[in-house]
Coordinates of C-alpha atoms in Angstrom, one line a residue:
M1 CA 53.0 22.9 -28.4
A2 CA 51.1 19.6 -27.8
T3 CA 54.4 17.9 -26.8
N4 CA 55.1 20.7 -24.3
L5 CA 51.6 20.2 -22.8
L6 CA 52.1 16.5 -22.5
F7 CA 55.5 17.1 -20.9
A8 CA 53.9 19.5 -18.4
F9 CA 51.1 17.1 -17.5
A10 CA 53.7 14.3 -17.0
I11 CA 55.7 16.5 -14.6
I12 CA 52.5 17.3 -12.7
W13 CA 51.6 13.6 -12.5
L14 CA 55.0 12.8 -11.2
L15 CA 55.0 15.4 -8.5
P16 CA 54.5 14.2 -4.9
Q17 CA 51.1 14.7 -3.3
S18 CA 52.6 17.3 -1.1
A19 CA 53.1 19.6 -4.1
F20 CA 49.4 20.2 -4.2
C21 CA 49.2 21.1 -0.4
I22 CA 49.2 24.6 0.9
T23 CA 49.6 26.5 4.2
R24 CA 46.5 28.1 5.4
H25 CA 46.5 31.0 7.9
Y26 CA 43.7 31.9 10.3
T27 CA 43.5 34.3 13.2
F28 CA 41.1 33.5 16.1
N29 CA 40.4 36.6 18.3
I30 CA 38.8 35.4 21.6
V31 CA 36.3 38.2 22.4
Q32 CA 33.1 38.9 24.4
H33 CA 30.1 39.8 22.4
N34 CA 26.3 40.1 23.1
V35 CA 24.0 37.4 21.8
T36 CA 20.2 37.2 22.2
R37 CA 18.3 34.0 22.3
L38 CA 15.0 33.1 24.1
C39 CA 14.5 36.8 24.9
T40 CA 17.7 36.8 26.9
T41 CA 20.7 38.9 25.9
K42 CA 24.0 38.0 27.4
S43 CA 27.7 38.5 26.8
I44 CA 29.4 35.3 25.6
V45 CA 32.9 34.3 24.9
S46 CA 33.4 33.7 21.2
V47 CA 35.8 33.6 18.3
N48 CA 35.9 36.7 16.1
G49 CA 32.5 37.7 17.5
R50 CA 30.7 34.8 15.9
F51 CA 28.4 32.1 17.4
P52 CA 29.0 29.4 16.3
G53 CA 32.6 30.3 15.3
P54 CA 34.2 30.5 11.9
R55 CA 34.8 27.5 9.6
L56 CA 38.3 26.1 9.1
V57 CA 38.4 24.8 5.6
A58 CA 41.4 22.8 4.3
R59 CA 42.3 19.9 2.1
E60 CA 44.0 16.7 3.2
G61 CA 47.7 17.4 3.5
D62 CA 47.4 21.1 4.1
Q63 CA 49.3 22.8 6.9
M64 CA 47.2 24.9 9.3
I65 CA 48.6 27.9 11.2
V66 CA 46.0 29.4 13.6
K67 CA 47.0 32.3 15.8
V68 CA 44.7 32.5 18.9
V69 CA 44.7 35.9 20.6
N70 CA 43.0 36.0 24.0
Q71 CA 41.2 39.3 24.6
V72 CA 38.9 38.1 27.4
S73 CA 39.4 37.7 31.2
N74 CA 39.1 33.9 31.0
N75 CA 42.1 31.6 30.3
I76 CA 41.5 29.8 26.9
S77 CA 42.9 26.9 24.9
I78 CA 41.6 25.5 21.6
H79 CA 41.4 21.8 20.7
W80 CA 41.2 20.7 17.1
H81 CA 39.0 17.8 17.8
G82 CA 39.8 14.6 15.9
I83 CA 43.0 16.0 14.1
R84 CA 45.6 13.3 14.4
Q85 CA 48.4 15.8 15.4
L86 CA 51.1 13.5 14.2
T87 CA 54.3 14.7 16.1
S88 CA 52.5 18.0 16.7
G89 CA 51.2 17.3 20.2
W90 CA 52.0 20.9 21.2
A91 CA 49.1 22.0 19.1
D92 CA 46.5 19.6 20.5
G93 CA 45.1 22.1 23.0
P94 CA 43.6 20.6 26.2
A95 CA 44.5 22.9 29.0
Y96 CA 47.1 21.5 31.5
V97 CA 47.5 18.3 29.4
T98 CA 49.4 19.4 26.2
Q99 CA 49.6 23.1 27.0
C100 CA 49.1 25.7 29.7
P101 CA 46.1 27.9 28.8
I102 CA 46.5 31.2 26.9
Q103 CA 46.1 34.0 29.5
T104 CA 44.5 37.4 29.0
N105 CA 46.2 39.5 26.4
Q106 CA 48.5 36.6 25.4
S107 CA 48.5 34.6 22.1
Y108 CA 49.6 31.2 20.9
T109 CA 50.0 29.9 17.3
Y110 CA 48.7 26.4 16.7
N111 CA 50.7 24.7 13.9
F112 CA 49.7 21.3 12.5
T113 CA 49.3 19.4 9.3
I114 CA 46.2 17.4 8.3
T115 CA 47.5 13.9 7.5
G116 CA 45.5 11.1 6.1
Q117 CA 42.1 12.6 7.0
R118 CA 39.2 14.0 5.0
G119 CA 35.6 14.8 6.1
T120 CA 34.2 16.7 9.0
L121 CA 35.8 17.5 12.4
F122 CA 35.4 20.5 14.7
W123 CA 37.4 22.8 16.9
H124 CA 36.4 23.9 20.4
A125 CA 37.6 25.5 23.6
H126 CA 39.2 22.9 25.9
I127 CA 39.1 24.5 29.4
S128 CA 36.3 24.3 31.9
W129 CA 32.9 24.7 30.0
L130 CA 33.9 27.5 27.6
R131 CA 33.2 25.2 24.6
S132 CA 29.5 26.0 25.2
T133 CA 30.0 29.0 22.9
V134 CA 33.6 28.6 21.6
Y135 CA 33.3 26.0 18.8
G136 CA 33.1 25.7 15.0
P137 CA 33.5 23.3 12.1
I138 CA 36.6 21.9 10.5
I139 CA 35.9 20.9 6.8
I140 CA 38.6 18.8 5.2
L141 CA 38.2 18.3 1.5
P142 CA 39.9 15.6 -0.5
R143 CA 43.2 16.4 -2.2
R144 CA 42.8 18.3 -5.4
N145 CA 43.3 15.3 -7.6
E146 CA 41.1 13.0 -5.6
S147 CA 37.3 12.6 -5.4
Y148 CA 34.8 11.3 -2.9
P149 CA 34.0 7.5 -2.9
F150 CA 30.4 8.6 -3.7
K151 CA 28.8 11.1 -6.1
K152 CA 29.9 14.6 -5.5
P153 CA 27.1 16.5 -3.7
H154 CA 25.5 19.6 -5.1
K155 CA 26.2 21.5 -1.9
Q156 CA 27.7 20.9 1.6
I157 CA 26.2 22.4 4.7
P158 CA 27.5 22.1 8.3
I159 CA 24.8 21.3 10.9
I160 CA 26.1 21.9 14.4
F161 CA 24.1 20.8 17.4
G162 CA 24.7 22.9 20.6
E163 CA 23.1 24.1 23.7
W164 CA 21.9 27.6 24.8
W165 CA 22.1 28.7 28.4
N166 CA 20.4 31.8 29.7
V167 CA 23.0 32.0 32.4
N168 CA 26.8 31.7 32.2
P169 CA 27.8 28.0 31.9
E170 CA 31.0 28.8 33.8
A171 CA 28.8 29.8 36.8
V172 CA 26.8 26.6 36.4
I173 CA 29.8 24.2 36.6
N174 CA 31.5 26.2 39.3
Q175 CA 28.4 26.0 41.5
A176 CA 28.1 22.3 40.8
L177 CA 31.7 21.6 41.7
Q178 CA 31.3 23.7 44.9
T179 CA 28.1 22.1 46.1
G180 CA 28.9 18.6 44.9
G181 CA 25.5 18.3 43.2
G182 CA 24.5 17.8 39.6
P183 CA 24.7 21.0 37.4
N184 CA 21.6 22.8 36.1
V185 CA 20.7 21.9 32.6
S186 CA 20.7 24.0 29.4
D187 CA 17.6 26.1 28.5
A188 CA 17.5 25.0 24.8
Y189 CA 19.3 23.0 22.1
T190 CA 20.5 24.8 19.0
I191 CA 21.1 24.0 15.3
N192 CA 23.9 26.3 14.1
G193 CA 23.4 28.5 17.1
L194 CA 19.6 28.8 16.7
P195 CA 17.0 27.2 19.0
G196 CA 14.1 27.1 16.5
P197 CA 10.3 27.6 16.8
L198 CA 9.4 25.1 19.6
Y199 CA 10.8 27.2 22.4
N200 CA 9.0 30.0 24.2
C201 CA 10.1 33.4 23.1
S202 CA 12.1 32.0 20.1
S203 CA 11.3 34.0 17.0
N204 CA 11.2 33.0 13.3
K205 CA 14.6 34.6 12.8
D206 CA 16.0 32.2 15.4
T207 CA 15.2 29.2 13.3
F208 CA 17.7 27.5 11.0
K209 CA 16.3 27.2 7.5
L210 CA 17.9 25.0 4.8
K211 CA 16.8 25.9 1.3
V212 CA 17.2 23.1 -1.3
K213 CA 16.4 22.4 -4.9
P214 CA 14.5 19.4 -6.1
G215 CA 16.4 16.4 -7.5
K216 CA 19.7 17.3 -5.9
T217 CA 22.1 15.6 -3.4
Y218 CA 23.3 17.6 -0.4
M219 CA 26.0 16.7 2.1
L220 CA 25.0 17.6 5.6
R221 CA 28.1 17.7 7.9
L222 CA 26.6 16.9 11.3
I223 CA 28.6 17.9 14.4
N224 CA 27.5 17.4 18.0
A225 CA 29.1 20.3 19.9
A226 CA 26.7 20.1 22.9
L227 CA 28.3 20.0 26.3
N228 CA 26.3 17.2 27.9
D229 CA 23.8 15.7 25.5
E230 CA 23.7 12.9 23.0
M231 CA 21.2 13.6 20.2
F232 CA 18.7 12.0 17.8
F233 CA 18.3 13.9 14.5
A234 CA 15.8 13.4 11.6
I235 CA 14.3 15.3 8.7
A236 CA 10.6 14.6 8.1
N237 CA 9.9 12.4 5.1
H238 CA 13.5 12.2 4.1
T239 CA 16.0 9.4 4.3
L240 CA 19.7 10.1 5.1
T241 CA 22.7 8.1 3.8
V242 CA 25.6 7.9 6.2
V243 CA 28.9 8.1 4.3
E244 CA 31.5 9.3 6.9
A245 CA 32.1 9.4 10.6
D246 CA 34.8 11.3 12.4
A247 CA 36.6 12.2 9.1
V248 CA 36.7 8.5 8.0
Y249 CA 34.7 7.2 5.1
T250 CA 32.2 4.5 5.9
K251 CA 30.3 1.8 4.0
P252 CA 27.2 3.8 3.1
F253 CA 23.9 2.9 4.8
D254 CA 20.4 4.6 4.9
T255 CA 18.6 5.7 8.0
D256 CA 15.6 7.8 8.9
V257 CA 17.3 8.9 12.2
V258 CA 20.9 9.7 13.1
F259 CA 22.3 9.2 16.6
I260 CA 25.3 11.4 17.4
T261 CA 27.2 11.9 20.7
P262 CA 29.1 15.0 21.8
G263 CA 32.4 14.9 20.0
Q264 CA 31.2 12.9 17.1
T265 CA 30.8 14.1 13.5
T266 CA 28.8 12.3 10.8
N267 CA 28.5 13.2 7.1
V268 CA 25.1 12.2 5.5
L269 CA 23.8 12.6 2.0
L270 CA 20.3 14.1 1.7
K271 CA 18.7 13.4 -1.7
T272 CA 15.9 15.8 -2.3
K273 CA 12.5 14.9 -3.8
P274 CA 12.5 14.9 -7.6
H275 CA 9.8 17.6 -7.9
Y276 CA 8.7 20.6 -5.8
P277 CA 6.6 19.1 -3.0
N278 CA 4.6 22.2 -2.0
A279 CA 5.5 21.4 1.6
N280 CA 8.1 22.2 4.2
F281 CA 9.8 19.6 6.3
Q282 CA 10.9 20.0 9.9
M283 CA 14.4 18.9 10.9
A284 CA 14.5 18.1 14.6
A285 CA 16.9 16.9 17.3
Q286 CA 16.3 15.8 20.8
P287 CA 18.4 14.1 23.5
Y288 CA 19.1 10.4 24.3
F289 CA 19.3 10.1 28.1
T290 CA 20.3 7.2 30.2
G291 CA 21.2 8.6 33.6
L292 CA 19.3 9.2 36.8
G293 CA 19.4 13.0 37.1
T294 CA 17.6 15.8 35.3
F295 CA 18.1 16.7 31.7
D296 CA 16.8 19.1 29.1
N297 CA 14.0 17.1 27.4
S298 CA 13.2 19.7 24.8
T299 CA 13.5 19.6 21.0
V300 CA 15.4 21.9 18.6
A301 CA 13.9 22.3 15.2
G302 CA 14.9 23.8 11.8
I303 CA 13.1 23.9 8.5
L304 CA 13.9 22.2 5.2
E305 CA 12.5 24.4 2.5
Y306 CA 12.3 23.6 -1.2
E307 CA 12.8 26.5 -3.6
A308 CA 9.4 27.2 -5.2
P309 CA 9.1 27.1 -9.0
L310 CA 9.1 30.5 -10.7
N311 CA 5.5 30.1 -11.8
S312 CA 4.2 29.4 -8.2
S313 CA 1.9 32.1 -6.8
P314 CA 2.2 33.7 -3.3
A315 CA -1.3 32.3 -2.4
N316 CA -0.1 28.8 -2.9
Q317 CA 3.0 29.3 -0.8
N318 CA 0.8 30.4 2.1
K319 CA -0.9 26.9 2.1
I320 CA 2.3 25.0 2.3
K321 CA 2.0 22.1 4.7
L322 CA 4.7 21.4 7.4
Y323 CA 5.6 17.8 8.0
K324 CA 7.2 16.7 11.3
P325 CA 9.6 13.8 11.8
T326 CA 9.2 11.0 14.3
L327 CA 12.2 10.6 16.7
P328 CA 12.9 7.6 19.0
N329 CA 12.0 7.7 22.6
M330 CA 14.5 9.7 24.6
T331 CA 15.6 6.5 26.5
S332 CA 15.7 4.2 23.4
T333 CA 18.9 2.3 24.1
S334 CA 17.8 -0.4 21.6
F335 CA 17.8 2.1 18.7
V336 CA 21.2 3.4 19.8
A337 CA 22.7 -0.1 19.9
N338 CA 21.2 -1.0 16.5
F339 CA 22.3 2.2 14.9
T340 CA 25.9 2.2 16.1
K341 CA 26.5 -1.4 14.9
K342 CA 25.7 -0.3 11.3
F343 CA 29.0 1.6 11.0
R344 CA 31.7 -0.1 9.1
S345 CA 35.0 1.2 7.6
L346 CA 35.3 1.1 3.8
A347 CA 38.3 -1.1 4.2
S348 CA 39.1 -0.7 0.5
T349 CA 42.5 -0.6 -1.3
Q350 CA 42.4 3.2 -1.3
F351 CA 41.0 3.5 2.2
P352 CA 42.3 0.5 4.2
A353 CA 41.4 -0.4 7.8
N354 CA 44.8 -1.0 9.4
V355 CA 43.3 -2.9 12.4
P356 CA 45.9 -4.4 14.9
Q357 CA 45.5 -8.1 14.5
S358 CA 47.5 -8.9 17.6
V359 CA 47.8 -7.0 20.9
D360 CA 50.9 -5.9 22.9
K361 CA 49.1 -4.0 25.7
R362 CA 45.6 -4.8 27.1
F363 CA 43.6 -2.6 29.4
L364 CA 40.2 -2.9 31.1
F365 CA 38.9 0.5 32.2
A366 CA 35.8 0.7 34.4
V367 CA 34.2 4.0 33.7
G368 CA 31.4 5.7 35.6
L369 CA 30.2 7.8 38.4
G370 CA 31.3 7.8 42.1
S371 CA 31.5 10.2 45.0
S372 CA 34.0 12.0 47.1
P373 CA 33.6 12.9 50.8
C374 CA 32.0 16.2 51.7
P375 CA 34.5 18.7 53.3
K376 CA 34.0 19.4 57.0
N377 CA 31.6 22.2 58.0
M378 CA 29.9 22.0 54.6
T379 CA 26.7 20.6 53.3
C380 CA 27.0 18.8 50.0
Q381 CA 24.2 18.1 47.5
G382 CA 25.6 14.8 46.0
P383 CA 24.6 11.3 46.8
N384 CA 23.9 10.8 50.5
G385 CA 25.4 14.1 51.4
T386 CA 28.7 13.5 49.4
K387 CA 30.0 15.2 46.3
F388 CA 29.5 13.7 42.8
A389 CA 32.7 12.4 41.2
A390 CA 33.6 10.3 38.1
S391 CA 36.5 8.0 37.4
V392 CA 38.4 5.5 35.3
N393 CA 39.4 2.4 37.3
N394 CA 38.4 4.4 40.4
I395 CA 41.0 7.1 39.7
S396 CA 39.3 10.5 39.4
F397 CA 41.9 12.3 37.3
A398 CA 43.2 15.6 38.9
L399 CA 44.5 18.1 36.4
P400 CA 47.9 19.5 37.4
T401 CA 48.9 23.1 37.4
T402 CA 51.8 22.4 34.9
A403 CA 51.1 21.0 31.5
L404 CA 51.7 17.2 31.4
L405 CA 53.3 17.3 27.9
Q406 CA 55.8 19.9 29.1
A407 CA 56.7 17.9 32.2
H408 CA 57.1 14.7 30.2
Y409 CA 59.3 16.4 27.5
F410 CA 61.7 17.9 30.0
G411 CA 61.7 14.9 32.3
Q412 CA 60.2 16.8 35.2
S413 CA 57.4 14.5 36.3
N414 CA 58.3 14.6 40.0
G415 CA 55.4 16.1 42.0
I416 CA 53.3 16.5 38.8
Y417 CA 52.3 13.0 37.8
T418 CA 53.1 9.3 38.3
T419 CA 53.0 6.5 35.7
D420 CA 51.2 3.8 37.7
F421 CA 47.7 4.2 36.3
P422 CA 46.0 0.7 36.9
A423 CA 45.6 -1.4 33.7
S424 CA 42.5 -3.0 35.2
P425 CA 40.2 -2.2 38.2
L426 CA 42.1 -2.8 41.5
N427 CA 38.9 -4.1 43.2
P428 CA 36.9 -6.0 40.6
F429 CA 33.1 -6.3 41.1
N430 CA 30.0 -7.0 39.2
Y431 CA 30.2 -3.8 37.1
T432 CA 26.6 -4.0 35.8
G433 CA 25.0 -5.6 38.8
T434 CA 24.5 -4.5 42.3
P435 CA 27.0 -1.7 42.9
P436 CA 29.4 -1.8 45.9
N437 CA 28.5 0.1 49.1
N438 CA 31.7 2.2 49.0
T439 CA 31.4 4.6 46.0
F440 CA 34.4 6.8 47.0
V441 CA 37.0 7.5 44.3
T442 CA 40.7 8.3 44.5
N443 CA 41.9 11.6 43.3
A444 CA 45.3 11.4 41.5
T445 CA 47.3 12.3 38.4
K446 CA 48.3 8.9 37.1
L447 CA 49.3 8.2 33.5
V448 CA 49.9 5.1 31.3
V449 CA 53.2 4.8 29.4
L450 CA 53.1 3.1 26.0
P451 CA 56.1 2.1 23.9
F452 CA 56.2 3.6 20.4
N453 CA 54.0 1.7 17.9
S454 CA 52.8 -0.8 20.4
S455 CA 49.4 -2.3 19.5
V456 CA 46.8 -1.5 22.2
E457 CA 43.5 -2.9 23.1
V458 CA 41.2 -1.0 25.5
V459 CA 37.9 -2.4 26.9
L460 CA 35.8 0.3 28.4
Q461 CA 33.3 -1.1 30.9
D462 CA 30.3 1.0 32.1
T463 CA 29.5 0.6 35.8
N464 CA 26.2 0.8 37.7
I465 CA 27.6 2.9 40.5
L466 CA 25.1 5.7 40.9
G467 CA 23.4 4.5 37.8
G468 CA 24.8 3.4 34.5
E469 CA 25.1 5.8 31.6
N470 CA 26.1 5.9 27.9
H471 CA 29.6 7.5 28.0
P472 CA 31.0 9.0 24.8
L473 CA 34.8 8.5 25.2
H474 CA 37.2 10.7 23.2
L475 CA 40.8 9.8 22.6
H476 CA 43.1 12.7 21.6
G477 CA 45.8 12.3 18.9
Y478 CA 44.4 9.0 17.6
N479 CA 41.7 7.3 15.7
F480 CA 40.8 3.9 17.1
F481 CA 39.0 0.8 15.7
V482 CA 35.8 -0.2 17.6
V483 CA 36.3 -4.0 17.4
G484 CA 33.4 -5.0 19.7
E485 CA 30.6 -3.9 22.0
G486 CA 27.9 -5.4 24.1
F487 CA 25.7 -5.3 27.2
G488 CA 26.6 -6.7 30.6
N489 CA 30.1 -7.4 31.8
F490 CA 32.9 -8.0 29.3
D491 CA 33.9 -11.6 29.2
P492 CA 37.6 -11.9 28.2
N493 CA 37.2 -15.6 27.5
K494 CA 34.2 -15.4 25.1
D495 CA 33.7 -11.9 23.8
P496 CA 37.0 -11.5 21.8
A497 CA 36.0 -14.4 19.5
N498 CA 33.3 -12.1 18.1
F499 CA 35.5 -9.1 17.5
N500 CA 35.4 -7.5 14.0
L501 CA 39.0 -7.3 12.9
K502 CA 38.2 -6.9 9.2
D503 CA 36.2 -3.6 8.7
P504 CA 35.4 -2.1 12.2
I505 CA 34.5 1.6 12.2
E506 CA 37.4 3.9 12.9
R507 CA 36.6 6.8 15.2
N508 CA 38.0 9.3 17.7
T509 CA 34.8 9.3 19.9
A510 CA 32.6 6.3 20.7
G511 CA 29.8 5.7 23.2
V512 CA 30.3 3.0 25.8
P513 CA 26.8 1.4 26.0
V514 CA 24.8 2.0 29.2
G515 CA 25.2 -1.2 31.2
G516 CA 27.7 -2.5 28.7
W517 CA 31.2 -2.4 27.3
L518 CA 33.1 -1.3 24.2
A519 CA 36.4 -2.6 22.9
F520 CA 38.8 -0.7 20.6
R521 CA 42.3 -1.1 19.3
F522 CA 45.0 1.3 17.9
F523 CA 48.7 1.5 17.2
A524 CA 50.5 3.9 19.5
D525 CA 52.4 5.6 16.6
N526 CA 52.1 9.2 17.7
P527 CA 54.6 10.3 20.5
G528 CA 53.3 12.7 23.1
V529 CA 50.9 13.0 26.0
W530 CA 47.3 12.3 24.9
F531 CA 44.1 12.9 26.9
M532 CA 41.2 10.5 26.9
H533 CA 38.0 11.6 28.6
C534 CA 34.2 11.4 28.5
H535 CA 32.8 14.1 26.2
L536 CA 29.9 14.8 28.5
D537 CA 31.6 17.8 30.0
V538 CA 30.0 17.3 33.4
H539 CA 31.7 13.9 33.7
T540 CA 35.1 15.3 32.6
S541 CA 34.7 18.0 35.2
W542 CA 34.0 15.3 37.8
G543 CA 37.2 13.4 36.8
L544 CA 36.2 10.8 34.1
R545 CA 39.5 11.4 32.3
M546 CA 43.1 10.0 32.0
A547 CA 46.1 10.4 29.8
W548 CA 48.6 8.3 27.9
I549 CA 52.3 8.9 27.4
V550 CA 53.4 7.5 24.1
L551 CA 57.2 7.3 23.9
D552 CA 59.4 8.5 20.9
G553 CA 60.2 6.1 18.1
P554 CA 63.7 5.5 16.8
L555 CA 63.5 7.6 13.7
P556 CA 63.6 11.5 13.7
S557 CA 60.1 11.6 12.2
Q558 CA 58.9 9.5 15.1
K559 CA 60.0 11.9 17.8
L560 CA 58.1 14.7 19.5
P561 CA 59.9 18.0 18.4
P562 CA 60.8 20.7 21.0
P563 CA 58.0 23.0 22.1
P564 CA 57.3 26.2 20.2
S565 CA 58.8 29.4 21.5
D566 CA 55.4 31.0 22.2
L567 CA 54.1 28.1 24.2
P568 CA 52.0 29.5 27.0
K569 CA 53.4 29.5 30.5
C570 CA 51.4 28.5 33.6

């Protein structure tokens, strides 16, 4: 008997990792349902009638099959934000980039495998501003025979930051694009869909409450799903330990405040107090703002509650004190810079940091705002009577009406896109100094072609045109290593000497500092067409976006497979 058991364990031990992986099936019904917040009831687009939407839970190595059925009048597509999508580019989701949107009464099945990732990501709509209500967490657990590089937490809780709009956000962005002005701002921020007690007409039931036990460690899976706002987050009288960013383990560090941009995820450990404190603790988030326009300067709050001992009396519970956290000033660029520089990859034997040590392709991308001429016989509300625009290297990216990946795969680029996206600004200027008089951008659908497995370095340079801003740039289909960042203009002769090529943080979304630059590197090892854009949706809508074509490699496993039979048609 014992011999048989030993033999069985030996067989299990010799099995490949894939033997422990499973296929997980989900169905996402895109529906309209009524939600009430701030005394306003409105019909929102949601998944399965839930706001925020359902969790996707998987283990590293699992295959995910998600059938999305569109039952609303809007076109829809879903992006699995941060998933590498190795040779599964057809499942990435951005409308008119990797797929045409799913039309009313149509469906599409997303099929992808989670490879080499564990931690927290999220899914969201990727067309217009529908992700204001269509989003939810992706929780990737370690493989069954693997553990965390830190003590296993008592419980794990997703904390999703979002925005609430009393009006339809689709109407907000449509009006802004028509008039050329800045869009109206949200009416509240939310934690897990709830605005909390600091807003007018927000009831107790609209406050997120996290109940904890003394002497335990909890993992908070922080996700910023807001459309247009970078956030500071803190819990009164509690220190948080950062252990993961964008589904990559980090060297742990303690902080009283977490900064998180739209598109970023951060896992933190919360160690509760050893004894019942007879107090509640406010958890709060408010924006970081660097632009010149208006913004929602409100604060969303939730409550951290300790489970009271069995022998506590109701009278004592009524006297519980509420402690409030201190958050940085909403324009505190110094805090943001110091916080982001604390992130480092583990760079261990088990979790190496495969940073490109040499570079095949270099790019300097100037990112920022600009303008476009006002059409004749129309009054525009943008700068000096123009329309607001945004660009990369002065190219304001125009989405085509045919999906780029489809056009690339079938060799039908003619009239859809060109491959002459500029590798550096065509008209260099003092990017962080006095801006040029001409702020007009060029509208075009230009792409960059990368040979398979080439090593790529991208320097993103903020510009002062119409005011500098902190831009959270998201790259689809890849993680990248942030090897350097700084303020002012990037100096190609001096700054690379200070690059961190040993243990830089690996992310899919990173903020370009206001009035500064950020440098990242990656290996172009995933064939397909991959979107890169600012994750402030207003900037994406204005054109701060571009796309990469990564060519096939020589091996069958390095080639993009044919499109699925149910791929939506435009």
